XYZ file of C-alpha atoms in Angstrom:
756
model
C -29.043 77.796 11.343
C -27.036 80.533 9.652
C -23.986 79.560 8.292
C -20.539 81.930 8.734
C -19.488 83.568 5.214
C -18.191 81.090 2.766
C -19.120 78.135 4.365
C -20.917 75.503 2.597
C -24.600 74.439 3.823
C -25.012 70.819 3.952
C -28.679 69.134 4.960
C -28.209 66.742 7.554
C -30.089 63.750 5.472
C -27.069 64.593 2.949
C -24.495 64.334 5.192
C -25.698 61.186 6.475
C -25.867 59.948 3.046
C -22.310 60.716 2.413
C -20.909 59.624 5.560
C -22.592 56.063 4.275
C -20.977 56.063 1.192
C -17.441 57.237 2.725
C -18.276 53.951 4.960
C -19.454 51.809 2.226
C -16.200 52.853 0.062
C -13.817 51.780 3.091
C -15.491 48.507 3.557
C -15.336 47.990 -0.703
C -11.435 48.895 -0.105
C -10.924 46.574 2.721
C -12.917 43.446 1.102
C -10.555 44.072 -2.096
C -7.545 44.389 -0.327
C -8.686 40.960 1.856
C -9.142 39.401 -1.855
C -5.993 40.633 -3.344
C -4.159 38.953 -0.221
C -6.059 36.024 -0.247
C -5.263 35.763 -4.081
C -1.592 36.648 -3.412
C -1.321 33.721 -0.803
C -2.310 30.799 -3.060
C 0.695 29.458 -4.679
C 0.010 28.320 -8.476
C 1.725 24.829 -7.999
C 2.156 22.953 -11.573
C 2.897 18.863 -10.942
C 4.243 17.233 -13.982
C 4.364 13.413 -14.086
C 5.877 11.302 -16.729
C 5.455 7.589 -15.810
C 3.666 4.946 -13.687
C 6.648 5.112 -11.105
C 6.962 8.774 -10.741
C 3.372 9.169 -10.202
C 3.661 7.390 -7.109
C 6.115 9.937 -5.672
C 4.422 12.740 -6.918
C 0.682 11.687 -5.790
C 0.807 12.234 -2.188
C 1.782 15.879 -2.881
C -0.776 16.458 -5.199
C -3.097 15.012 -2.839
C -1.853 17.131 0.170
C -1.881 20.426 -2.803
C -5.754 19.901 -3.339
C -6.406 19.366 0.705
C -5.274 23.102 1.094
C -7.738 24.896 -2.141
C -7.418 27.906 -0.084
C -3.397 28.147 -0.009
C -2.535 26.085 -3.588
C -3.738 26.098 -7.159
C -3.021 22.913 -8.687
C -2.775 22.389 -11.855
C -1.498 19.055 -13.579
C -0.069 18.320 -16.537
C 0.419 14.776 -17.849
C 3.342 13.524 -20.676
C 5.436 10.560 -21.401
C 4.127 7.184 -21.175
C 1.565 7.573 -18.849
C 0.001 7.842 -22.419
C 0.987 5.031 -24.176
C -1.488 1.867 -24.626
C 1.621 -0.523 -24.314
C 2.703 0.657 -21.018
C -1.075 0.747 -19.959
C -2.374 3.744 -20.334
C -1.572 5.040 -16.744
C -3.201 8.558 -16.782
C -6.257 6.569 -16.265
C -5.179 6.213 -12.959
C -4.442 10.134 -12.049
C -8.062 10.553 -13.457
C -9.289 7.579 -10.914
C -7.385 9.750 -8.412
C -10.232 12.518 -9.080
C -7.307 15.014 -10.671
C -8.007 17.320 -13.401
C -5.637 17.023 -15.994
C -5.049 20.060 -17.596
C -2.683 19.011 -20.203
C -1.570 15.630 -21.956
C 1.127 16.088 -24.266
C 2.429 13.117 -26.628
C 6.200 13.500 -25.889
C 6.988 9.936 -26.776
C 8.914 9.181 -30.275
C 8.442 5.373 -29.976
C 11.490 2.999 -31.149
C 12.830 2.522 -27.324
C 16.546 3.050 -28.489
C 19.085 5.992 -27.698
C 18.174 8.358 -30.965
C 14.141 7.880 -29.493
C 14.952 9.071 -26.390
C 16.693 12.338 -27.900
C 13.790 12.563 -29.941
C 11.095 12.580 -27.059
C 13.214 15.075 -25.703
C 13.209 17.504 -28.101
C 9.490 16.530 -28.796
C 8.643 17.270 -25.201
C 10.834 21.195 -25.573
C 8.728 21.932 -28.684
C 5.470 21.376 -27.304
C 5.959 22.403 -23.619
C 6.337 25.893 -24.505
C 2.623 26.917 -24.661
C 1.359 24.823 -21.981
C 3.383 26.698 -19.629
C 2.810 30.286 -20.929
C -0.645 29.108 -20.877
C -0.750 27.933 -16.906
C 2.160 30.424 -15.877
C 2.689 28.746 -12.646
C 4.703 29.992 -9.722
C 6.603 27.029 -9.188
C 6.896 23.619 -11.216
C 7.261 20.445 -9.415
C 9.414 18.080 -10.782
C 10.639 14.564 -9.992
C 13.766 12.285 -10.624
C 16.023 11.562 -13.082
C 14.131 10.577 -16.306
C 14.746 12.283 -19.653
C 11.308 13.670 -19.455
C 12.006 15.542 -16.486
C 15.085 17.056 -17.840
C 12.630 18.304 -20.741
C 10.279 19.993 -18.116
C 13.417 21.396 -16.194
C 15.065 22.949 -19.218
C 11.656 24.705 -20.384
C 10.796 25.950 -17.348
C 14.197 27.109 -16.725
C 14.540 28.922 -20.017
C 10.775 30.458 -19.161
C 11.985 31.611 -15.423
C 9.702 29.523 -13.865
C 10.651 28.608 -10.722
C 11.258 25.059 -10.308
C 11.468 22.254 -7.252
C 12.946 19.237 -7.847
C 12.508 15.794 -5.818
C 14.883 13.470 -5.093
C 18.159 14.916 -6.222
C 20.919 14.482 -4.781
C 21.263 10.630 -5.258
C 23.894 8.307 -7.018
C 22.627 4.977 -8.895
C 25.595 4.778 -11.283
C 24.038 5.308 -14.609
C 22.858 7.808 -17.334
C 20.189 8.530 -14.587
C 22.577 10.169 -12.659
C 23.731 12.513 -15.252
C 20.075 13.773 -15.903
C 19.340 13.901 -11.976
C 22.440 16.252 -11.621
C 21.483 18.427 -14.661
C 17.833 18.658 -13.301
C 19.089 19.610 -10.057
C 21.541 22.199 -11.256
C 18.548 23.910 -13.145
C 15.972 23.413 -10.109
C 15.353 26.474 -7.904
C 14.157 24.404 -4.632
C 15.175 20.693 -3.610
C 13.410 18.326 -1.874
C 15.760 15.155 -1.028
C 15.238 11.938 0.542
C 18.072 11.198 2.968
C 20.924 12.881 4.479
C 23.696 11.837 2.293
C 21.859 13.005 -0.775
C 21.133 16.547 0.721
C 25.129 16.488 1.374
C 25.420 15.562 -1.910
C 23.242 18.612 -3.373
C 25.164 20.868 -0.809
C 28.621 19.860 -2.277
C 27.252 20.310 -5.915
C 27.238 23.944 -4.440
C 23.591 24.438 -4.132
C 22.444 26.906 -1.527
C 21.547 24.749 1.648
C 18.751 27.331 2.988
C 16.600 26.264 -0.460
C 17.074 22.184 0.533
C 14.628 20.311 2.235
C 15.116 17.022 3.684
C 11.527 15.760 3.712
C 12.297 12.121 2.702
C 10.680 10.058 -0.082
C 6.832 11.428 -0.259
C 5.684 7.340 -1.511
C 6.808 6.457 1.807
C 3.888 8.584 3.299
C 1.948 6.590 1.684
C 3.077 2.906 1.997
C 3.955 3.112 5.461
C 0.153 4.126 6.519
C -1.558 1.680 3.887
C 0.826 -1.694 3.853
C -0.716 -3.159 6.876
C -3.713 -3.775 5.061
C -6.260 -6.815 5.781
C -7.182 -7.730 2.325
C -3.825 -8.225 1.158
C -4.401 -11.672 0.679
C -7.189 -10.991 -1.649
C -4.557 -8.794 -3.713
C -2.356 -11.781 -3.675
C -4.552 -14.011 -5.429
C -5.865 -11.579 -7.889
C -2.654 -11.090 -9.400
C -1.139 -15.088 -8.489
C -3.917 -17.024 -8.124
C -5.466 -18.733 -5.334
C -2.797 -21.276 -4.765
C -0.027 -18.042 -3.877
C 0.607 -17.631 -0.208
C 1.841 -14.764 1.631
C 6.108 -14.854 1.128
C 5.959 -17.563 -1.301
C 6.048 -15.744 -4.629
C 8.626 -13.092 -6.605
C 8.263 -9.748 -7.590
C 10.842 -9.312 -10.673
C 11.088 -5.898 -12.216
C 14.318 -5.116 -14.601
C 14.538 -2.049 -16.729
C 17.281 -1.285 -19.340
C 20.781 0.242 -18.652
C 20.771 2.817 -21.354
C 24.859 3.255 -20.874
C 25.359 -0.672 -21.646
C 22.056 -1.840 -22.888
C 23.579 -5.521 -24.309
C 24.768 -6.111 -20.657
C 21.421 -5.369 -19.438
C 19.294 -7.804 -21.827
C 21.952 -10.148 -20.678
C 21.296 -10.175 -17.002
C 17.806 -9.840 -18.102
C 17.895 -13.481 -19.762
C 20.307 -14.817 -16.778
C 17.474 -13.813 -14.470
C 14.448 -15.043 -16.285
C 16.764 -18.411 -16.471
C 17.033 -18.192 -12.698
C 13.654 -17.506 -12.059
C 12.338 -20.397 -14.227
C 14.819 -22.723 -12.305
C 13.611 -21.412 -8.791
C 10.522 -23.052 -9.889
C 8.052 -20.340 -8.012
C 5.625 -18.130 -8.523
C 6.621 -15.240 -9.753
C 4.808 -11.546 -10.953
C 6.917 -9.983 -13.361
C 6.426 -6.339 -14.704
C 7.397 -4.944 -18.266
C 10.703 -2.821 -19.121
C 10.126 1.172 -18.987
C 10.213 2.614 -22.216
C 14.427 3.454 -22.272
C 16.273 2.167 -24.789
C 16.533 -1.328 -24.676
C 13.086 -2.572 -23.390
C 12.062 -3.737 -26.675
C 14.920 -6.035 -27.013
C 14.140 -7.160 -23.017
C 10.345 -7.653 -24.248
C 11.586 -9.849 -27.031
C 14.092 -11.737 -24.556
C 10.517 -12.335 -22.401
C 8.737 -13.468 -25.140
C 11.313 -16.143 -26.658
C 11.543 -17.611 -23.300
C 7.454 -17.829 -23.291
C 7.153 -16.115 -20.217
C 3.607 -15.023 -20.523
C 2.448 -18.498 -21.261
C 4.592 -20.126 -18.454
C 2.472 -21.297 -15.648
C 5.018 -20.031 -13.032
C 4.669 -16.343 -13.969
C 2.136 -13.537 -14.307
C 3.386 -10.979 -16.408
C 1.825 -7.522 -16.265
C 2.373 -3.845 -17.861
C 1.193 -1.648 -14.874
C -0.312 -2.347 -10.991
C -1.726 -0.027 -9.378
C 0.465 1.733 -6.762
C -1.789 1.053 -3.587
C -1.786 -3.022 -4.857
C 2.048 -2.964 -5.672
C 2.822 -1.736 -1.851
C 0.603 -4.787 -0.652
C 2.669 -7.556 -3.444
C 5.857 -6.327 -2.400
C 5.205 -5.797 1.334
C 4.270 -9.368 1.202
C 6.720 -11.176 -1.148
C 9.339 -13.774 -0.483
C 11.469 -11.907 -2.189
C 12.126 -9.065 -5.028
C 14.723 -9.431 -7.627
C 15.543 -6.384 -10.452
C 16.903 -3.134 -10.855
C 14.225 -1.077 -9.932
C 14.607 2.060 -7.447
C 11.740 0.210 -5.582
C 14.029 -2.754 -4.633
C 16.267 -0.573 -2.907
C 13.575 1.933 -1.351
C 10.316 1.326 -0.718
C 11.349 -2.921 -0.309
C 13.311 -1.732 2.624
C 10.430 -0.239 4.635
C 8.900 -3.891 4.671
C 12.021 -5.682 5.421
C 11.595 -7.718 2.198
C 14.532 -9.668 0.907
C 15.689 -8.078 -2.549
C 18.039 -8.796 -5.072
C 19.360 -6.128 -7.237
C 21.032 -7.130 -10.650
C 23.908 -4.906 -12.595
C 24.652 -1.785 -12.288
C 21.546 0.479 -12.461
C 21.251 0.864 -8.853
C 25.057 1.373 -8.026
C 25.684 3.605 -5.279
C 22.193 3.534 -3.994
C 21.696 4.040 -0.366
C 20.038 0.329 1.004
C 19.474 -1.617 3.720
C 20.495 -4.531 4.629
C 17.698 -5.934 2.869
C 19.484 -5.848 -0.530
C 21.815 -8.373 -2.328
C 24.153 -7.033 -5.054
C 24.739 -9.243 -7.989
C 26.953 -7.041 -9.797
C 27.434 -9.048 -12.881
C 26.961 -12.639 -14.137
C 27.960 -15.123 -16.569
C 25.250 -18.095 -15.832
C 22.488 -18.084 -13.680
C 23.731 -20.130 -11.493
C 24.797 -16.921 -9.693
C 21.105 -15.609 -9.735
C 19.841 -18.540 -8.473
C 22.150 -19.166 -5.682
C 21.273 -15.728 -4.655
C 17.535 -16.689 -4.743
C 18.226 -19.636 -3.007
C 19.947 -17.322 0.113
C 17.372 -14.168 -0.162
C 13.769 -16.144 -0.964
C 12.223 -16.301 2.406
C 13.907 -14.307 4.451
C 12.432 -11.307 6.299
C 15.131 -7.668 7.480
C 14.490 -5.505 9.729
C 12.534 -2.641 8.482
C 14.629 0.148 7.171
C 13.442 4.299 6.958
C 16.668 5.174 5.053
C 14.075 6.769 2.432
C 11.738 8.808 4.846
C 9.291 8.045 8.084
C 5.743 9.027 6.336
C 6.080 12.953 6.648
C 7.276 13.894 3.637
C 4.102 15.621 2.538
C 3.460 18.367 5.378
C 7.296 18.867 5.392
C 7.538 19.657 1.645
C 3.852 21.838 1.693
C 5.559 23.842 4.480
C 8.675 24.216 2.313
C 6.373 25.675 -0.555
C 4.320 28.121 1.877
C 7.853 29.740 2.644
C 8.725 30.547 -1.013
C 8.886 33.953 -1.359
C 8.078 35.050 -4.857
C 9.591 38.474 -4.798
C 12.952 37.281 -4.388
C 15.085 37.045 -7.155
C 14.530 34.479 -10.120
C 18.187 34.100 -10.298
C 19.624 31.018 -8.469
C 23.188 31.245 -7.058
C 25.743 28.919 -5.904
C 27.398 28.680 -3.324
C 31.318 27.368 -4.318
C 33.555 27.011 -1.706
C 36.778 29.307 -1.509
C 39.144 28.040 -3.572
C 42.408 26.508 -1.978
C 45.247 23.819 -2.539
C 43.293 20.718 -3.426
C 43.580 18.164 -0.430
C 43.707 14.438 -1.606
C 41.028 12.089 -0.184
C 42.452 8.536 0.394
C 41.343 5.393 1.908
C 42.637 5.610 5.532
C 41.020 8.826 5.844
C 37.491 7.132 5.348
C 38.228 4.525 7.189
C 38.865 6.852 10.251
C 36.160 8.859 9.851
C 32.982 6.354 9.080
C 32.500 4.440 12.862
C 29.887 2.783 14.591
C 28.656 3.416 18.003
C 29.459 -0.301 20.287
C 27.379 -0.865 23.181
C 28.054 -4.018 25.653
C 25.409 -4.422 28.680
C 27.527 -6.686 31.074
C 26.396 -8.036 34.554
C 28.705 -5.509 35.861
C 29.383 -2.928 33.693
C 27.811 -0.894 30.993
C 30.356 0.301 28.079
C 29.874 2.366 24.880
C 32.381 3.014 22.458
C 32.780 4.999 18.963
C 34.794 2.188 16.590
C 35.785 3.355 13.558
C 36.421 0.955 10.386
C 39.880 -0.130 10.955
C 38.746 -1.153 14.505
C 40.257 0.880 16.562
C 38.194 2.393 19.516
C 38.426 6.174 19.163
C 36.540 6.557 22.549
C 35.247 4.353 25.328
C 32.336 4.993 28.004
C 32.519 3.145 31.101
C 29.345 2.988 33.846
C 28.120 0.402 36.861
C 25.098 -1.180 35.539
C 22.497 0.182 37.332
C 20.055 -3.149 38.777
C 16.513 -2.086 37.624
C 15.520 -1.797 34.043
C 14.342 1.732 34.163
C 17.773 3.110 35.320
C 19.548 1.216 33.056
C 17.669 2.078 30.083
C 18.088 5.608 31.314
C 21.475 5.392 31.491
C 22.284 3.855 28.187
C 20.754 6.530 26.283
C 22.481 9.211 27.983
C 25.814 7.218 27.408
C 24.823 7.158 23.625
C 23.646 10.200 23.604
C 27.093 11.856 25.150
C 29.361 9.362 22.976
C 27.063 11.200 20.034
C 27.866 14.228 20.672
C 31.079 13.664 21.476
C 31.819 11.963 17.792
C 30.820 15.075 15.876
C 34.774 16.570 17.554
C 36.014 13.446 16.940
C 35.278 13.799 13.460
C 33.401 10.316 13.313
C 30.655 9.854 11.223
C 28.286 7.418 13.459
C 26.720 4.720 10.782
C 24.660 3.128 13.645
C 24.253 1.576 16.707
C 25.037 -2.195 17.904
C 24.172 -3.604 20.882
C 26.244 -7.003 22.317
C 24.125 -8.229 25.480
C 24.037 -11.677 27.411
C 21.436 -14.485 26.596
C 18.809 -14.915 24.171
C 18.641 -12.479 21.867
C 15.819 -12.220 18.703
C 18.153 -10.196 16.185
C 15.476 -9.070 13.650
C 13.040 -7.583 15.952
C 16.404 -6.128 18.026
C 14.371 -7.991 21.175
C 16.399 -9.556 24.147
C 14.056 -12.815 24.833
C 16.305 -14.408 27.870
C 18.911 -12.903 29.918
C 21.588 -14.493 31.864
C 21.101 -14.226 35.599
C 24.227 -11.523 35.564
C 21.548 -9.003 34.395
C 18.192 -8.438 35.904
C 15.335 -7.483 34.577
C 16.210 -7.880 30.977
C 13.829 -10.544 29.400
C 11.424 -9.412 26.713
C 13.146 -6.084 26.502
C 12.872 -4.342 23.169
C 16.134 -2.322 22.804
C 16.229 -1.492 19.335
C 12.935 1.023 19.193
C 13.817 3.249 22.417
C 17.389 3.660 21.098
C 16.503 4.370 17.485
C 14.034 6.648 18.550
C 16.343 8.546 20.591
C 19.401 8.794 18.198
C 17.571 8.774 15.480
C 20.298 5.856 13.894
C 19.877 2.001 12.898
C 20.189 -0.270 15.736
C 21.014 -3.720 15.617
C 20.822 -5.904 18.692
C 22.618 -9.590 19.561
C 23.848 -11.872 21.587
C 27.481 -11.294 23.269
C 28.675 -14.685 22.236
C 27.645 -14.294 18.243
C 28.899 -10.868 18.913
C 32.329 -12.426 19.732
C 32.519 -14.525 16.346
C 31.680 -11.458 14.349
C 34.209 -9.328 15.686
C 36.571 -12.347 14.694
C 34.915 -12.395 11.029
C 35.859 -8.960 10.643
C 38.994 -7.859 12.577
C 40.510 -11.104 14.037
C 41.704 -14.445 12.968
C 38.013 -15.248 11.372
C 38.844 -12.639 8.112
C 38.430 -14.250 5.377
C 37.474 -17.557 6.701
C 34.532 -18.981 5.740
C 33.603 -21.082 8.578
C 34.868 -20.896 11.709
C 33.715 -21.529 15.533
C 34.569 -18.860 18.512
C 34.135 -19.873 21.885
C 34.393 -17.447 24.940
C 35.833 -18.908 27.906
C 35.437 -16.297 30.655
C 32.877 -16.202 33.359
C 30.615 -18.470 31.598
C 31.321 -20.795 28.474
C 29.776 -19.037 25.115
C 30.606 -18.333 21.443
C 29.240 -17.898 17.992
C 29.378 -20.120 14.891
C 30.005 -18.600 11.161
C 29.042 -20.916 8.640
C 29.544 -19.770 5.124
C 30.395 -16.412 5.965
C 26.596 -16.089 7.659
C 26.231 -15.931 11.633
C 23.899 -19.308 12.810
C 21.406 -18.140 15.172
C 18.860 -21.026 15.005
C 15.447 -21.227 14.509
C 14.930 -20.124 18.101
C 17.630 -18.012 17.998
C 19.553 -20.340 20.642
C 22.058 -21.703 18.145
C 25.671 -21.990 19.132
C 25.057 -21.808 23.225
C 27.991 -23.912 23.435
C 29.099 -23.512 27.122
C 25.757 -25.725 27.705
C 26.461 -28.580 25.035
C 26.618 -31.335 27.665
C 29.699 -33.621 28.043
C 28.272 -35.811 30.651
C 25.048 -37.200 32.234
C 25.891 -36.960 35.988
C 28.541 -33.949 35.594
C 27.928 -31.216 38.175
C 24.919 -29.229 38.240
C 25.178 -25.937 35.667
C 23.696 -21.942 36.237
C 21.115 -23.344 32.890
C 19.642 -26.124 35.720
C 20.956 -28.913 33.524
C 24.206 -30.702 34.828
C 27.172 -32.039 33.009
C 27.878 -29.173 30.401
C 30.785 -27.815 29.122
C 30.251 -24.330 31.354
C 30.136 -26.632 34.839
C 33.712 -27.903 34.038
C 35.613 -25.551 32.319
C 34.024 -21.818 32.851
C 35.718 -19.041 35.219
C 33.129 -19.796 38.030
C 33.810 -23.507 37.530
C 37.383 -23.343 38.118
C 36.601 -20.742 41.020
C 34.069 -22.989 42.821
C 36.739 -25.657 42.824
C 39.653 -23.667 43.608
C 37.414 -22.767 46.819
C 36.837 -26.098 47.668
C 40.307 -26.968 47.515
C 41.104 -24.365 49.830
C 38.279 -25.289 52.091
C 39.898 -28.449 52.465
C 43.548 -27.006 52.836
C 44.510 -28.408 49.190
C 45.247 -25.478 47.263
C 48.095 -23.760 48.626
C 51.748 -25.237 47.816
C 55.298 -24.170 48.261
C 56.110 -20.829 46.709
C 52.594 -19.913 46.365
C 51.605 -15.965 47.627
C 48.047 -16.031 48.900
C 46.959 -13.554 51.316
C 44.995 -14.031 54.095
C 42.072 -11.796 53.286
C 42.498 -12.360 49.321
C 39.217 -13.796 47.107
C 39.816 -17.217 45.844
C 39.660 -16.990 42.026
C 40.104 -19.117 39.146
C 43.544 -17.846 38.728
C 44.898 -19.336 42.531
C 43.885 -22.805 41.114
C 45.800 -22.038 37.714
C 49.083 -20.894 39.689
C 48.921 -23.674 42.214
C 48.507 -26.178 39.530
C 51.963 -24.576 37.725
C 53.342 -24.725 40.787
C 53.018 -28.847 41.154
C 49.434 -29.040 42.951
C 48.301 -32.422 41.863
C 44.923 -31.408 42.886
C 44.819 -28.323 41.080
C 46.013 -30.020 38.099
C 43.314 -32.482 38.205
C 40.996 -30.210 38.233
C 41.946 -28.378 35.592
C 42.913 -31.792 33.270
C 39.005 -32.517 33.412
C 37.873 -28.873 33.164
C 40.609 -28.893 29.677
C 38.950 -32.729 28.529
C 35.294 -31.060 28.850
C 35.964 -27.988 26.897
C 38.026 -30.347 24.111
C 35.406 -32.985 24.318
C 32.494 -30.134 23.432
C 34.545 -28.525 20.703
C 35.187 -31.660 19.243
C 31.330 -32.036 18.985
C 30.818 -28.752 17.278
C 33.643 -30.251 14.601
C 31.896 -33.138 13.931
C 28.655 -31.424 13.363
C 29.214 -28.331 11.996
C 32.900 -28.731 10.475
C 34.760 -25.255 10.752
C 38.121 -24.854 9.869
C 39.080 -22.810 12.381
C 38.398 -22.421 15.924
C 39.097 -19.529 18.018
C 39.262 -18.919 21.782
C 38.574 -15.962 23.226
C 38.182 -14.627 26.701
C 40.561 -14.456 29.937
C 40.853 -18.118 30.083
C 41.610 -18.830 26.563
C 45.224 -18.945 26.462
C 45.512 -21.423 29.245
C 43.213 -23.945 27.273
C 44.307 -23.261 23.818
C 47.309 -25.939 24.202
C 45.370 -28.870 25.410
C 42.399 -28.279 23.768
C 44.422 -28.800 20.794
C 46.213 -31.769 21.905
C 42.545 -33.328 22.686
C 41.347 -32.590 19.267
C 44.480 -34.272 17.848
C 43.876 -37.434 20.136
C 39.825 -38.187 19.962
C 38.426 -36.213 16.641
C 37.753 -38.008 13.821
C 40.668 -38.159 11.423
C 39.737 -35.466 9.275
C 38.792 -33.259 12.012
C 42.413 -33.613 13.907
C 44.481 -31.205 12.000
C 41.628 -28.256 12.586
C 43.501 -25.435 14.279
C 42.957 -23.779 18.039
C 44.137 -20.287 17.842
C 43.493 -17.625 20.791
C 41.965 -14.223 20.078
C 44.258 -11.014 19.520
C 41.271 -9.007 20.673
C 40.842 -7.023 23.516
C 37.945 -5.918 23.215
C 35.459 -8.760 21.087
C 31.960 -7.471 22.522
C 32.697 -3.975 21.683
C 33.973 -5.066 18.042
C 31.387 -7.133 17.476
C 28.516 -4.870 17.740
C 30.522 -2.196 15.814
C 30.627 -4.875 12.851
C 27.012 -4.983 13.088
C 27.279 -1.542 11.952
C 30.178 -1.458 9.729
C 29.450 -4.468 7.458
C 26.102 -3.032 6.848
C 27.812 0.529 6.144
C 29.997 -1.245 3.352
C 27.146 -2.732 1.743
C 26.957 -6.478 1.161
C 28.212 -7.518 -2.534
C 27.709 -10.566 -3.874
């Protein structure tokens, strides 16, 4: 081959070799780039845990990070009370979970007083820089509101390490609030548990785009594992063989660092109440905060560790603790577990003191803010022990970890490290008063009647902001579809009306299990409405808590919150309408009965051979005094041409109703008057039976016939009741919509909390 002048002659073998080298070089460069990209995708996450409580929240996240080694590099730092023998050396459970602990820092200065807490923070700040400099994490995960966590956040912020803070924005009413909010201000990212906490963070000028409403990570574990078949083995291993489900108490009380003496006092009263209550009790030692040493002294002075009814322990593995709380007859103390995790099981809780003041709680929590003797706590135990409440998911739905991992994947490390705050525009101060709060916090009320389906937005004052009415469909499927649509429409309208919907209350006819939200047996007016779960589909569709009860009970609840029953400890409400129903409030509580058929007032028998009742029996109040019974008698008199009297205006085609009977009696018709006297007597005798059984201090008549019956019923009571009951007043209700207001009150009473 002849080469051109100035060209380079290359052997074909050499050309092939050069091409191979270039190809191999390109492949090497590509492989290196892929490796660099792979390493770039791996986010180095340091999780720091300080005690047994925060590990229960952090462990699910740690397992999630460990399950994705191609995306995350997990480093674990252990400090605080994890490493103290007196508190169970709980770092061992982290090792048992197969996590490699990168650093163990002894940071606790013993003394269990305020000075020791400050010195512990200082010691942690001295030791943490070396660890963080060695690990060089992209992000540090910090939980909660402990003084150890404050040291972690301070060190990381000063060393330009991004911080993800868990459970910020919550309110609990002690020094924990100040520490929690301080950590939130240092943190770059937030994973909070509730909508309210999210709003608090936004109000604290945190960037909304860096706030994740995730739910509590511990819920991921407890919601998936609390239905264990071996729960009785766990209970027996901690409390002995003779203890049954729902027949023991879990007690966990920590010191309140801003009022140590008061917390020690209420701790002693709690122990006295538990000793007197005489139930098997599992009591955990308090945490390491200032005042814990004195609390342990109180416990030992009272001989709790030797008492046959008590088992005192320093630590219980979280998986087993879940089972013990889930199946307890009651939990007592001031641990956040009581107001958070216990609600997921419906376990009754007595929250003592101020440590959790401001926390969002389910209806399972009864607050005892202060006490001078153990009697108040003992009475709270009597009220709560053995009850079960609807399960609450205020703090999570079991999907927090996937949300947090997804959030971590979106973190852009190239963004500026300096966090920015979203301050609102400065303008003239606008005061907020109770009237504004009462107007905006609202409930969605549903009344499932035989004819109409009604939904209303009801504010805290009891005012109906907006009402929706539709004819009640005949079939179950159509009824549920219309109900959900009306509720969804009302929820959307509430936003425009500046109403914050706190939940949904449903009033329906028939026998209802309010604990499960299930209609067991309905009235004949509402077809295909038996064994119907109302709570689940409404809650799933609207993502709101739902309460369901009988319409008579709802009328009593409406009177208790908005009507004549406000402030009255014992009263009965009787509905006089198409049928006869009602509800009984005894010692400020609604009476449901063992099978949820208490206060079926219309079916109290007042005669052995009276007219047939719709329930299948005879001689019931409803068969004499209801609107249907009066209509039946009016038709009978009309058919016998005995109804109409002079001065009575009746059109030929007009349907005969109870109103015609009452009008005829007023115009002097003796036959009509005799029917109404018998109806009034039957109703009066039935109410006397109620007075003699539950002895209320007030009777409230509600419904369209209430104004007619009030005077004769009061007269019959004064003539026939026992002397001690003759002075009990009978009044007519002033409420126009008792069913809707009662349904709303179930929600609003929950929202305002029960304070004992």
